[in-house]
mmCIF file of C-alpha atoms and ligand atoms in Angstrom:
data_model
loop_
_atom_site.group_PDB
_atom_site.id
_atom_site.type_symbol
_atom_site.label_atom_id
_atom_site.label_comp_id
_atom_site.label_asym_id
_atom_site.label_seq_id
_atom_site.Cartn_x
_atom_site.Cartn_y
_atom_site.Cartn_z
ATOM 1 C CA UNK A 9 17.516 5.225 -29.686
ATOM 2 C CA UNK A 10 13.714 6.031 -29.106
ATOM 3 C CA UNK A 11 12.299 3.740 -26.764
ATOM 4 C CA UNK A 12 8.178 3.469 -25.400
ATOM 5 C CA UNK A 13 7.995 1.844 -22.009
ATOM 6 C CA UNK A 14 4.612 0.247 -21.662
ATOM 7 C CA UNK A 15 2.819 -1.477 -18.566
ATOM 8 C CA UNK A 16 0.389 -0.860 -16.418
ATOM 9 C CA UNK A 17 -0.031 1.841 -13.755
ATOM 10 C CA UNK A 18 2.423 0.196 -10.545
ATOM 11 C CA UNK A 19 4.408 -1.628 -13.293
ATOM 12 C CA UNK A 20 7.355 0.449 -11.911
ATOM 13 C CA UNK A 21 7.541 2.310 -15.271
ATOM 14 C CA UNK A 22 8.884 5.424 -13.738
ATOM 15 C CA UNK A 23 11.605 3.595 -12.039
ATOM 16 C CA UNK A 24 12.818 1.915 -14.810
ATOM 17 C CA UNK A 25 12.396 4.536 -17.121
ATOM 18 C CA UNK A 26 14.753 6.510 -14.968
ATOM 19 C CA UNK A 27 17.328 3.233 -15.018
ATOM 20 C CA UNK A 28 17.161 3.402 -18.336
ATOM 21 C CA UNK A 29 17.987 7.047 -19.059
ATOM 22 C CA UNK A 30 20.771 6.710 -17.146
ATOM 23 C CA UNK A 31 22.213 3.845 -18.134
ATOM 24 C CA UNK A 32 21.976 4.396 -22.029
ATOM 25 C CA UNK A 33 22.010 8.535 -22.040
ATOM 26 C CA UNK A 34 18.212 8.925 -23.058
ATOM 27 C CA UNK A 35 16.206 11.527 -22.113
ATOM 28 C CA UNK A 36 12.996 10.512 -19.884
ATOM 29 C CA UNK A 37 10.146 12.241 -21.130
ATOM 30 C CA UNK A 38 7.532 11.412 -18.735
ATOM 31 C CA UNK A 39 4.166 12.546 -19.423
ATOM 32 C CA UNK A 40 3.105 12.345 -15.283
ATOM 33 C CA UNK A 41 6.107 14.543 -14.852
ATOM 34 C CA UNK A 42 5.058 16.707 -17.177
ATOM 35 C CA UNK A 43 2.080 17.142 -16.370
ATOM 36 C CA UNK A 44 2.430 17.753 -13.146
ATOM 37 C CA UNK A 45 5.171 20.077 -13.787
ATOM 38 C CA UNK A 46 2.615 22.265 -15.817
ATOM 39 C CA UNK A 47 0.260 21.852 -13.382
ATOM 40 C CA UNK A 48 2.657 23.409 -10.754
ATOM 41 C CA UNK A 49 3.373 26.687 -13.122
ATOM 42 C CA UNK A 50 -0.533 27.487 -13.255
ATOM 43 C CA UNK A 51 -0.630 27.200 -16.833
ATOM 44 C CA UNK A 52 -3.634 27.633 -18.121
ATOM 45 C CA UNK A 53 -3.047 23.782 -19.868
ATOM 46 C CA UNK A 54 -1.821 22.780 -16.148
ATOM 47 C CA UNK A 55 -5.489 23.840 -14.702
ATOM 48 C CA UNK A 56 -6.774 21.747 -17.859
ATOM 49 C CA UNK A 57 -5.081 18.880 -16.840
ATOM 50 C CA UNK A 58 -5.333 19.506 -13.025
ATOM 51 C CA UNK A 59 -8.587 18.728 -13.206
ATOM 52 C CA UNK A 60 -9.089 15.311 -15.391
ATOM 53 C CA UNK A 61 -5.862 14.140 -13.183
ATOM 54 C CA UNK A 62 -7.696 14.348 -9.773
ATOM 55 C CA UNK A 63 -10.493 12.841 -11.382
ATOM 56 C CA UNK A 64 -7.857 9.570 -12.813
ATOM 57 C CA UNK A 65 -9.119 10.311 -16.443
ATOM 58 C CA UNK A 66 -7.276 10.909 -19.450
ATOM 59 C CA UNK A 67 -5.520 14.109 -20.053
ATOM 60 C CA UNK A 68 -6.538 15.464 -23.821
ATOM 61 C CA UNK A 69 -4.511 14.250 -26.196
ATOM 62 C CA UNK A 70 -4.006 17.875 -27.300
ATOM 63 C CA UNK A 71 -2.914 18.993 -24.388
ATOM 64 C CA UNK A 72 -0.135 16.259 -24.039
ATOM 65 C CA UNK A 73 1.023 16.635 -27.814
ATOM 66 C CA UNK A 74 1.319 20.488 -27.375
ATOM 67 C CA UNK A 75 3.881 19.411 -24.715
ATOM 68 C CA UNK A 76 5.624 16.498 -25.913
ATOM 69 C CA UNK A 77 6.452 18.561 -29.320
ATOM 70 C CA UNK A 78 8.215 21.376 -27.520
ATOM 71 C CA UNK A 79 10.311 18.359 -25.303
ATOM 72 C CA UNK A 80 11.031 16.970 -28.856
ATOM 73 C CA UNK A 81 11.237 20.295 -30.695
ATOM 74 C CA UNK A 82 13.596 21.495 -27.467
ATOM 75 C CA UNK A 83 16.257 19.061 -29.699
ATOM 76 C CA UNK A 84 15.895 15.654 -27.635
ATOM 77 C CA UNK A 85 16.995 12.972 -30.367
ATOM 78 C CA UNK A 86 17.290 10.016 -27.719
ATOM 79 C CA UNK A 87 14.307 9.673 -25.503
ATOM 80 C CA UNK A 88 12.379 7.248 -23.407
ATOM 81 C CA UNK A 89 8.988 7.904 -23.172
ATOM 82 C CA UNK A 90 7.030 6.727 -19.829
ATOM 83 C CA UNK A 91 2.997 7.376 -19.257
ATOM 84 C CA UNK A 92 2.641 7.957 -23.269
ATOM 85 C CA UNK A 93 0.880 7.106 -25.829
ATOM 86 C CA UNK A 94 -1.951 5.824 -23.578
ATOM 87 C CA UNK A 95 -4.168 4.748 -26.552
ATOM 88 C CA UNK A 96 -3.950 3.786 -29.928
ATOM 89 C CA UNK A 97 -4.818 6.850 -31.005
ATOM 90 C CA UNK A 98 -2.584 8.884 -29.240
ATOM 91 C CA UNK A 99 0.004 6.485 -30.880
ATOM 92 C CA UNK A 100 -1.229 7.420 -34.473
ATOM 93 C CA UNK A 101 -0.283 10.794 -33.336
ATOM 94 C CA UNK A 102 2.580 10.177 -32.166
ATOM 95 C CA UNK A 103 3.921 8.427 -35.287
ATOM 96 C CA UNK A 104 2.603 11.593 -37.120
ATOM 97 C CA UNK A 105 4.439 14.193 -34.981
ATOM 98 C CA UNK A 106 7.907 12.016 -35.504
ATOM 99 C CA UNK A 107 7.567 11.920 -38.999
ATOM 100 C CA UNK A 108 7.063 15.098 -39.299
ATOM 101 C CA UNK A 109 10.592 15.656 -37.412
ATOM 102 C CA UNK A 110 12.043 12.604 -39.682
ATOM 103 C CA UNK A 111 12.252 10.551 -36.176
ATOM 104 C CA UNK A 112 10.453 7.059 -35.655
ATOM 105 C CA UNK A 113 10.341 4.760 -32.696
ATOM 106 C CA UNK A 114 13.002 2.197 -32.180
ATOM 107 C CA UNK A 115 11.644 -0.129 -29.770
ATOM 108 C CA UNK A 116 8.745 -0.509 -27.335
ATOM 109 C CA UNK A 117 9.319 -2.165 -23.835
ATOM 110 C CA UNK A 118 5.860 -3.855 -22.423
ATOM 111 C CA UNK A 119 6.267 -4.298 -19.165
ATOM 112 C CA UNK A 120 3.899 -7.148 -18.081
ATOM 113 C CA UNK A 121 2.762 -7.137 -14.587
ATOM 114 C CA UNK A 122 -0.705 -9.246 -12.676
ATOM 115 C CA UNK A 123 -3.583 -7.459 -11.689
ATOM 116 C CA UNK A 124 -3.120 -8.232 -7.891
ATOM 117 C CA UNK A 125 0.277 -6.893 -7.707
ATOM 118 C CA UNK A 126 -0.357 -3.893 -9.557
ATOM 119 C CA UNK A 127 -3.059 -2.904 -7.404
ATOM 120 C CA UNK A 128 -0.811 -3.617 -3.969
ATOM 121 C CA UNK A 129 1.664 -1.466 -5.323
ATOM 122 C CA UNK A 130 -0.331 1.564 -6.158
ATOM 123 C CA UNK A 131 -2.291 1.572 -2.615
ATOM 124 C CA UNK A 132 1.214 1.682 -1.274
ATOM 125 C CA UNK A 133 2.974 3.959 -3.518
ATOM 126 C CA UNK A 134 4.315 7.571 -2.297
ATOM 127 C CA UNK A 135 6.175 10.433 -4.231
ATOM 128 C CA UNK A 136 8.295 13.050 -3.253
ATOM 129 C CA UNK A 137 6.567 16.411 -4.416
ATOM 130 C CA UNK A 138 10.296 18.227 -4.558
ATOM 131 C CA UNK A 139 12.601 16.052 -7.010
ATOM 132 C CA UNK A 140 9.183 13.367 -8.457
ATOM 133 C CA UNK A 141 10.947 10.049 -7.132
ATOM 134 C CA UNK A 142 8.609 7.448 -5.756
ATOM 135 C CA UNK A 143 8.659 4.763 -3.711
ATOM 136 C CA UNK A 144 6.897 2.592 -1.802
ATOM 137 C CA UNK A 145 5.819 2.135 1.891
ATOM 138 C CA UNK A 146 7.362 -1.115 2.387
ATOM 139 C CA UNK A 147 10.675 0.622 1.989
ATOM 140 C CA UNK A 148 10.179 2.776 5.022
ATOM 141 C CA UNK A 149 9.261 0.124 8.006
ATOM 142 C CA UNK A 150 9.950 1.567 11.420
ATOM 143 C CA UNK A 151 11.583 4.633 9.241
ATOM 144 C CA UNK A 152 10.041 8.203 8.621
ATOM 145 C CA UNK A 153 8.741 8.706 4.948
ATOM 146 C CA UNK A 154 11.447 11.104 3.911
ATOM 147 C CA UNK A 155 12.867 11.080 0.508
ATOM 148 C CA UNK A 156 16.387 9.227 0.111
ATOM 149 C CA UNK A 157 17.869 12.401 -2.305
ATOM 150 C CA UNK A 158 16.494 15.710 -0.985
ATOM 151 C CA UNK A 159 15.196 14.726 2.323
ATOM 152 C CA UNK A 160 11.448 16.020 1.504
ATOM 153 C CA UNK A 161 8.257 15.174 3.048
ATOM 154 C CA UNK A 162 6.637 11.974 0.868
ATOM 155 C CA UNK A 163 2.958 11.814 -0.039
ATOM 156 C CA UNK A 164 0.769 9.962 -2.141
ATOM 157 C CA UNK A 165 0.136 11.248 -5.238
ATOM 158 C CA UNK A 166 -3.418 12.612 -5.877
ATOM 159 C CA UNK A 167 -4.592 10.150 -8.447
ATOM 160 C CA UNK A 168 -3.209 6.907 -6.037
ATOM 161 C CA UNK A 169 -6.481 7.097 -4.396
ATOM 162 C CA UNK A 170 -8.815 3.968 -4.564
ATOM 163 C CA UNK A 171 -11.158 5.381 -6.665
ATOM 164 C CA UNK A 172 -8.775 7.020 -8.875
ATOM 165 C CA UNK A 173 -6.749 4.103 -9.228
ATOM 166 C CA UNK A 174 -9.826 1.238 -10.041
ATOM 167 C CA UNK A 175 -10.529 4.668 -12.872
ATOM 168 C CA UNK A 176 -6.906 4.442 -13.984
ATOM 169 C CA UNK A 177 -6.751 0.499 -14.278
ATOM 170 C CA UNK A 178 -10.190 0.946 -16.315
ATOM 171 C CA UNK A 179 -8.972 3.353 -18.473
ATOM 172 C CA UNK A 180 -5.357 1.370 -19.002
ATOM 173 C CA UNK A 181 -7.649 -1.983 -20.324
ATOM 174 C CA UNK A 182 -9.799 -0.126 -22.542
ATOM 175 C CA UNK A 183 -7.411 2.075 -23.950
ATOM 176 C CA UNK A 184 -3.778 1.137 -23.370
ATOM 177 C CA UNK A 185 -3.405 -2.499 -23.536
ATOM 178 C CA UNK A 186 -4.498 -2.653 -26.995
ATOM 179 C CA UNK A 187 -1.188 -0.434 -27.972
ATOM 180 C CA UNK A 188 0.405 -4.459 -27.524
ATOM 181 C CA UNK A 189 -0.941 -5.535 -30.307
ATOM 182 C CA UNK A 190 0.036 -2.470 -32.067
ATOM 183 C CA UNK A 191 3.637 -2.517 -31.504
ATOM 184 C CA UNK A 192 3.579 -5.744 -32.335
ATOM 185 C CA UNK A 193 1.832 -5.276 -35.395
ATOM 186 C CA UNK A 194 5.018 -2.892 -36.268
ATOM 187 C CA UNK A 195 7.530 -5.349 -35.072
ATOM 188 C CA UNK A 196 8.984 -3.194 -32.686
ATOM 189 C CA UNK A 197 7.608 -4.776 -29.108
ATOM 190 C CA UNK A 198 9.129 -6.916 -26.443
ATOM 191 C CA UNK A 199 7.952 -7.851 -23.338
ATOM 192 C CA UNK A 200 9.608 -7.998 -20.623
ATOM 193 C CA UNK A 201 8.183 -9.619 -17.075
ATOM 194 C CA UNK A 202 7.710 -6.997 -14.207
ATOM 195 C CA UNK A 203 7.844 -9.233 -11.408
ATOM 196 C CA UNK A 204 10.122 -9.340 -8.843
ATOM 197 C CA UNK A 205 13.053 -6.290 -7.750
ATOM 198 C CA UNK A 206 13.728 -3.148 -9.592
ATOM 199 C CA UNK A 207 17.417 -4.435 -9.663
ATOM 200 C CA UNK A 208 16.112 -7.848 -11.562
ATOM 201 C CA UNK A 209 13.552 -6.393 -13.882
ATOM 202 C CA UNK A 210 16.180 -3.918 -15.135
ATOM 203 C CA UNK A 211 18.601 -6.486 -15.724
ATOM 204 C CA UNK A 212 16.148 -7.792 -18.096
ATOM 205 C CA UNK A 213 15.874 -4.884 -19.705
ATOM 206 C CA UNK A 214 19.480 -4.263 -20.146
ATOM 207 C CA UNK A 215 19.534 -8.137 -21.599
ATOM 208 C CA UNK A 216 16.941 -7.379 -23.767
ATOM 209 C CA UNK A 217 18.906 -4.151 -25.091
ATOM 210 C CA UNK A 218 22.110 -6.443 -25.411
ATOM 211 C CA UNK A 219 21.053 -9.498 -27.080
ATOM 212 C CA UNK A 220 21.477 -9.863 -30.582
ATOM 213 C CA UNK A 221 18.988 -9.242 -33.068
ATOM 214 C CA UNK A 222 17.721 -6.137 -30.760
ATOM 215 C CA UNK A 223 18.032 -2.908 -31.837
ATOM 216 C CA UNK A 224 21.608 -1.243 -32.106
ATOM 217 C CA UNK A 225 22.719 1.101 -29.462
HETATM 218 ZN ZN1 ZN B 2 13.172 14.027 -3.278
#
């Protein structure tokens, strides 16, 4: 199964992507993760990318496809991809580099989430730099930021500052959203609502996986 999760930035994509993996034995390939994983070994793409991340632009589409073809190349047949493709282009590529491996895309999840909540979620979003889980503030009241698996620090991330994230939301309209209509176009979208818990908008997800007339798994 190759799945696309779609949605906003604060749709909880990263949490449910991870949900997912688990739950159906895909590999996550998240592009953020990525990213900032490449950013950390001082590649010379990480100080690319470094730099249009602080500034909440896109990250070449080069530089992304150089490393989502090793992560596909590396033998990952099941995957869920989360932060990717971010534009219709980058789809067309996308297609390209899977049929090149004789691979398509199964399904695409869009998860569809209001402007107002997306926006309280980012402001109060943190990460934990060690092990990349995030959460956010509301989980921690009276409680030290500390992160629930390794015990690190949390932070915000760089690019969950207000001008970054009014960039990011920019960037998502212009480019992203229009990626609905072209899943749909292929027949392979479904939307799913984002409101609500974690819990409930994964149970959604798993329904959506379940009921007939999805795809197989
Ligand atoms: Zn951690």
């Amino acid at each position: 199964m190759r799945v696309v999760l779609l949605g906003p930035p604060g749709a909880g994509k990263g949490t449910q992507a991870e949900r997912i993996k688990d739950k159906f034995r895909l590999t996550r390939i998240a592009t953020g993760d990525l990213l900032r994983e490449t950013v950390r070994r001082g590649t010379s793409l990480g100080r690319q990318a470094q730099d249009f991340m602080l500034r909440g632009r896109l990250v070449p589409d080069r530089v992304i496809l150089a490393l989502m073809r090793d992560k596909i190349r590396e033998g990952v047949s099941g995957f869920i991809l989360d932060g990717f493709p971010r534009s219709i282009t980058q789809a067309e590529k996308l297609d390209k580099l899977l049929e090149a491996e004789n691979k398509k895309l199964d399904l695409v999840i869009n998860l569809e989430v209001n402007h107002n909540e997306m926006i309280s979620r980012l402001k109060g979003r943190v990460i934990c730099p060690e092990c990349g889980r995030t959460y956010n503030k509301d989980e921690f009241v009276d409680q030290p930021l500390i992160c629930k698996d390794c015990g690190t620090h949390l932070s915000q991330r760089s690019d969950d500052n207000p001008d970054a994230i009014e960039e990011r939301l920019k960037v998502y309209l212009r480019h992203t959203l229009p990626l609905v209509d072209y899943y749909k176009g292929k027949g392979i979208l479904r939307s799913i609502s984002g409101k609500g818990s974690p819990q409930g908008v994964f149970q959604r997800i798993v329904d959506l996986l379940y009921s007939p007339g999805s795809i197989g798994i």
